[in-house]
Backbone as a ProteinNet text record, in pm:
[ID]
protein_1_A
[PRIMARY]
MVATLREAVPDAVVEVAACLNACGHPVSLAFRAPGRAAYLFAQADPQDQAAEIAAFVRLWRAAPGGVVTDARACGRLRTMLRGCIPA
[TERTIARY]
2949.8	2945.6	3076.7	3189.4	3318.9	3334.3	3292.8	3301.9	3218.1	3101.4	3015.5	3084.9	3148.1	3218.6	3339.7	3411.3	3528.6	3486	3371.8	3320.2	3272.9	3209.2	3156.3	3268.2	3376.2	3489.1	3617.6	3639.2	3750.1	3889.7	3904.3	4037.2	4061.3	3978.1	3995.5	4036.7	4104.5	4140.2	4024.3	3965.1	3854.2	3906	3904.7	3953.3	3842.8	3848.4	3755.6	3825.8	3758.2	3812.7	3727.2	3791.2	3718.8	3628.5	3672.6	3594.3	3619.8	3512.4	3521.8	3456.6	3431.6	3374.2	3234	3159.5	3020.3	2932.5	2953.2	2887.3	2735.3	2676.4	2531.2	2475.3	2563.3	2519.9	2590.8	2578.4	2643.9	2566.4	2617.2	2754.8	2817.8	2941.8	3012.9	3116.4	3136.2	3233.4	3320.6	3450.1	3542.5	3618.6	3643	3720.2	3833.6	3956.8	4071.1	4185.3	4267.6	4387.3	4475.7	4605.8	4695.5	4659.9	4656	4629.9	4486.2	4393.9	4253.6	4167.9	4053.9	3960.1	3915.8	3895.7	3847.7	3699.1	3624.4	3480.2	3440.1	3340.5	3283.4	3132.6	3081.9	2938.7	2895.3	2773.2	2721.2	2580.7	2542.3	2412.3	2394	2504.1	2498.7	2467.8	2420.5	2395.1	2472.8	2596.1	2679.3	2616.7	2532.7	2466.9	2372	2287.9	2187.7	2241.7	2348.3	2398.9	2533.5	2569.1	2698.8	2715.7	2612.6	2622	2639.4	2572.4	2586.7	2727.6	2781.2	2916.3	3017.5	3000.2	3089.1	3079.3	2959.6	2941.7	3017	3010.4	3083.5	3233.6	3284.1	3427.5	3470.9	3392.1	3425.5	3427.6	3327.3	3323.7	3441.9	3469.8	3576.4	3711.9	3734.3	3860.9	3875.5	3766.8	3770.5	3776.5	3732.2	3725.1	3863.2	3894.5	4021.9	4035.5	4142.4	4164.8	4065	3982.8	3883	3761.8	3743.9	3631.3	3512.1	3415.4	3295.8	3195.6	3163.4	3073.5	2929.1	2908	2772.5	2760.9	2697.7	2687.9	2552.5	2475.1	2342.9	2350.8	2459.7	2475.4	2489.6	2508.3	2527.6	2397.6	2285.2	2157.3	2146	2087.5	2064.1	2190.3	2300.1	2425.6	2465.6	2439	2479.7	2413.5	2299.1	2231.5	2290	2382.5	2443.4	2580.2	2620.9	2749.2	2752.2	2855	2869.4	2986	3078.6	3190.8	3280.8	3343.4	3439.8	3558.9	3679.1	3798.9	3882.4	3908.9	3987.7	4126.4	4185.2	4319.4	4421.2
-3324.7	-3388.8	-3464	-3399.9	-3463.3	-3582.9	-3566.6	-3676.9	-3796	-3770.6	-3877.7	-3954.2	-3881.7	-3947.5	-4025.5	-3967.5	-4038.6	-4166	-4162.6	-4282.7	-4386.4	-4339.1	-4430.2	-4498.1	-4425.7	-4478.1	-4450.6	-4524.8	-4494.1	-4508	-4584.5	-4603.2	-4510.9	-4408.7	-4311.4	-4176.4	-4098.2	-3962.5	-3871.2	-3806	-3713.1	-3572.4	-3488.8	-3351.6	-3254.7	-3136.2	-3029.7	-2939.4	-2909.5	-2819.5	-2693.5	-2581.4	-2455.4	-2446.6	-2506.2	-2496	-2615.3	-2672.7	-2776.6	-2727.7	-2595.5	-2531	-2581.6	-2613.4	-2657.5	-2579.4	-2449.1	-2363.1	-2375.2	-2393.3	-2401.3	-2535.9	-2629.6	-2765.5	-2822.1	-2754.4	-2810.9	-2931.1	-3017.8	-3047.1	-3129.9	-3095.9	-3168.4	-3260.2	-3374.3	-3472.7	-3512.7	-3520.5	-3565.5	-3686.8	-3780.4	-3900	-3905.8	-3915	-3922.1	-3995.5	-4057.9	-4127.6	-4148.5	-4153.6	-4176.4	-4305.6	-4295.9	-4412.5	-4459.4	-4379.8	-4419.2	-4307.1	-4343.3	-4242.7	-4154.4	-4026.8	-3932.4	-3907.5	-3890.2	-3869.4	-3745.7	-3673.5	-3558	-3577.6	-3569.5	-3576.6	-3443.5	-3401.3	-3276.4	-3297.9	-3212	-3212.5	-3336.6	-3384.1	-3500.2	-3455.8	-3547.7	-3523.4	-3628.8	-3596.4	-3695.2	-3751.1	-3675.4	-3725.8	-3840.3	-3818.5	-3918.6	-4023.3	-3991.1	-4080.5	-4144.4	-4147.6	-4203.1	-4346.7	-4427.4	-4566.9	-4573.9	-4486.7	-4484.6	-4441	-4343	-4294.2	-4404.7	-4473.5	-4585.2	-4695.2	-4720.8	-4821.7	-4780.9	-4651.7	-4605.6	-4623.6	-4587.9	-4601.9	-4748	-4840	-4982.3	-5023.5	-4980.2	-5012.5	-4951	-4825.9	-4751.4	-4816.6	-4855.9	-4920.2	-5057.1	-5128.5	-5263.5	-5263.4	-5155.7	-5149.4	-5127.2	-5198.8	-5176.9	-5030.9	-4966.9	-4826.8	-4731.7	-4779.6	-4694.9	-4664.5	-4736.3	-4711.7	-4795.5	-4729.5	-4796.7	-4806.7	-4928.1	-4948.4	-4974.5	-5011.4	-5037	-4981.2	-4866.3	-4797.4	-4814.6	-4912.6	-4931.7	-4952.8	-5010.5	-5034.3	-4904.2	-4793.4	-4663.3	-4585.7	-4647.6	-4579.8	-4452.3	-4351.3	-4226.9	-4145	-4177.9	-4106.2	-4114.2	-4226.5	-4243.4	-4140.6	-4086.3	-3985.5	-3846.2	-3833.4	-3704.2	-3686.8	-3782.1	-3775.4	-3656.4	-3573.2	-3457.9	-3471.5	-3563.1	-3581.2	-3695.8	-3755	-3863.2	-3831.1	-3832.5	-3805.7	-3932.8	-3987.9	-4110.6	-4091.6	-4199.9	-4193.2	-4154.7
2782.5	2653.4	2628	2653.8	2632.5	2726.2	2849.1	2945.8	2900.3	2844.2	2794.4	2682.4	2590.8	2479.9	2529.7	2623.9	2678.6	2750.5	2813.3	2880.2	2778.2	2670.2	2568.3	2489.5	2467.9	2390.2	2469.1	2576.3	2666.7	2606.6	2500.9	2441.4	2322.2	2305.4	2197.5	2256.6	2177.1	2217.8	2178.6	2276.7	2251	2279.5	2177.7	2189.9	2151	2207.4	2170.8	2070.6	1961.8	1859.5	1855.8	1839.3	1834.6	1712.1	1601.5	1478.3	1387.5	1336.1	1232.9	1103.7	1097.9	980.3	948.7	1051.9	1035.9	1133.7	1138.4	1237.2	1237.9	1123.6	1114.8	1157	1194.2	1225.8	1349.1	1462.7	1581.8	1630.7	1698.6	1734.9	1623.4	1587.7	1483.3	1545.7	1483.2	1528.2	1410.6	1432.8	1329	1380.8	1292.3	1322.6	1222.7	1272.8	1182.4	1249.9	1168.9	1214	1091.7	1110.9	997.8	924.2	791.3	708.6	706.9	762	768.4	708.2	653	603.2	719.9	692.6	793.9	770.2	878.1	869.7	948.1	896.7	965.1	975.4	1095.9	1122.6	1182.2	1154.8	1209.7	1263.7	1353.8	1421.8	1508.6	1564.7	1652.7	1795.8	1874.9	2017.5	2096.6	2134.7	2203.7	2331.3	2397.2	2518	2482.4	2383.1	2344.3	2246.8	2177.3	2073.3	2108.6	2233.9	2274.3	2225.1	2235.6	2190.4	2038.7	1964.3	1818.2	1778.7	1850.2	1822.5	1852	1963.3	1997.7	1892.1	1841.1	1736.1	1610.3	1575.5	1457.4	1477	1593.7	1619.4	1603.5	1654.6	1639.7	1492	1415.3	1271.9	1198.3	1227.7	1162	1188.5	1312.7	1347.7	1280.1	1266	1209.3	1056.5	993.3	846.8	785.6	677.2	608.6	565.8	608.1	573.3	635.4	726.8	790.9	704.7	596.6	506.3	552.7	612.2	663.4	548.7	509.8	395.6	438.1	562.1	610.5	752.3	764.8	893.1	960.8	919.1	980	1130.2	1178.9	1322.9	1402	1331.6	1397	1415.3	1386.4	1407.1	1326.3	1386.8	1312.5	1290.5	1361.1	1336.8	1189.4	1125.7	984.7	894	933.1	851.4	871.8	963.5	996.3	932.6	849.3	782.9	687.7	698.8	612.1	516.7	549.6	460.2	499.8	398.3	418.6	327.4	384.6	308.4	306.1	189	181.2	242.5	288.5	347.3	243.6
[MASK]
+++++++++++++++++++++++++++++++++++++++++++++++++++++++++++++++++++++++++++++++++++++++

């Protein structure tokens, strides 16, 4: 799973975390960077959704302050959003 994400988004740091406090909704993904909004997605399938995850990363990086206002390009991943924390 980690290898798939690293391949889909080769210029991003992909780390494994022991807990994102979403135990009832694996697999969880978090996106964060200094000065950018942070996002938490749950019940994702990185194997099947690698392209959607890569699309989100591109949108997130391009958006001012990391605030993604239109996530339709992310397919069904956008329905898995569990939280957004402003920068």
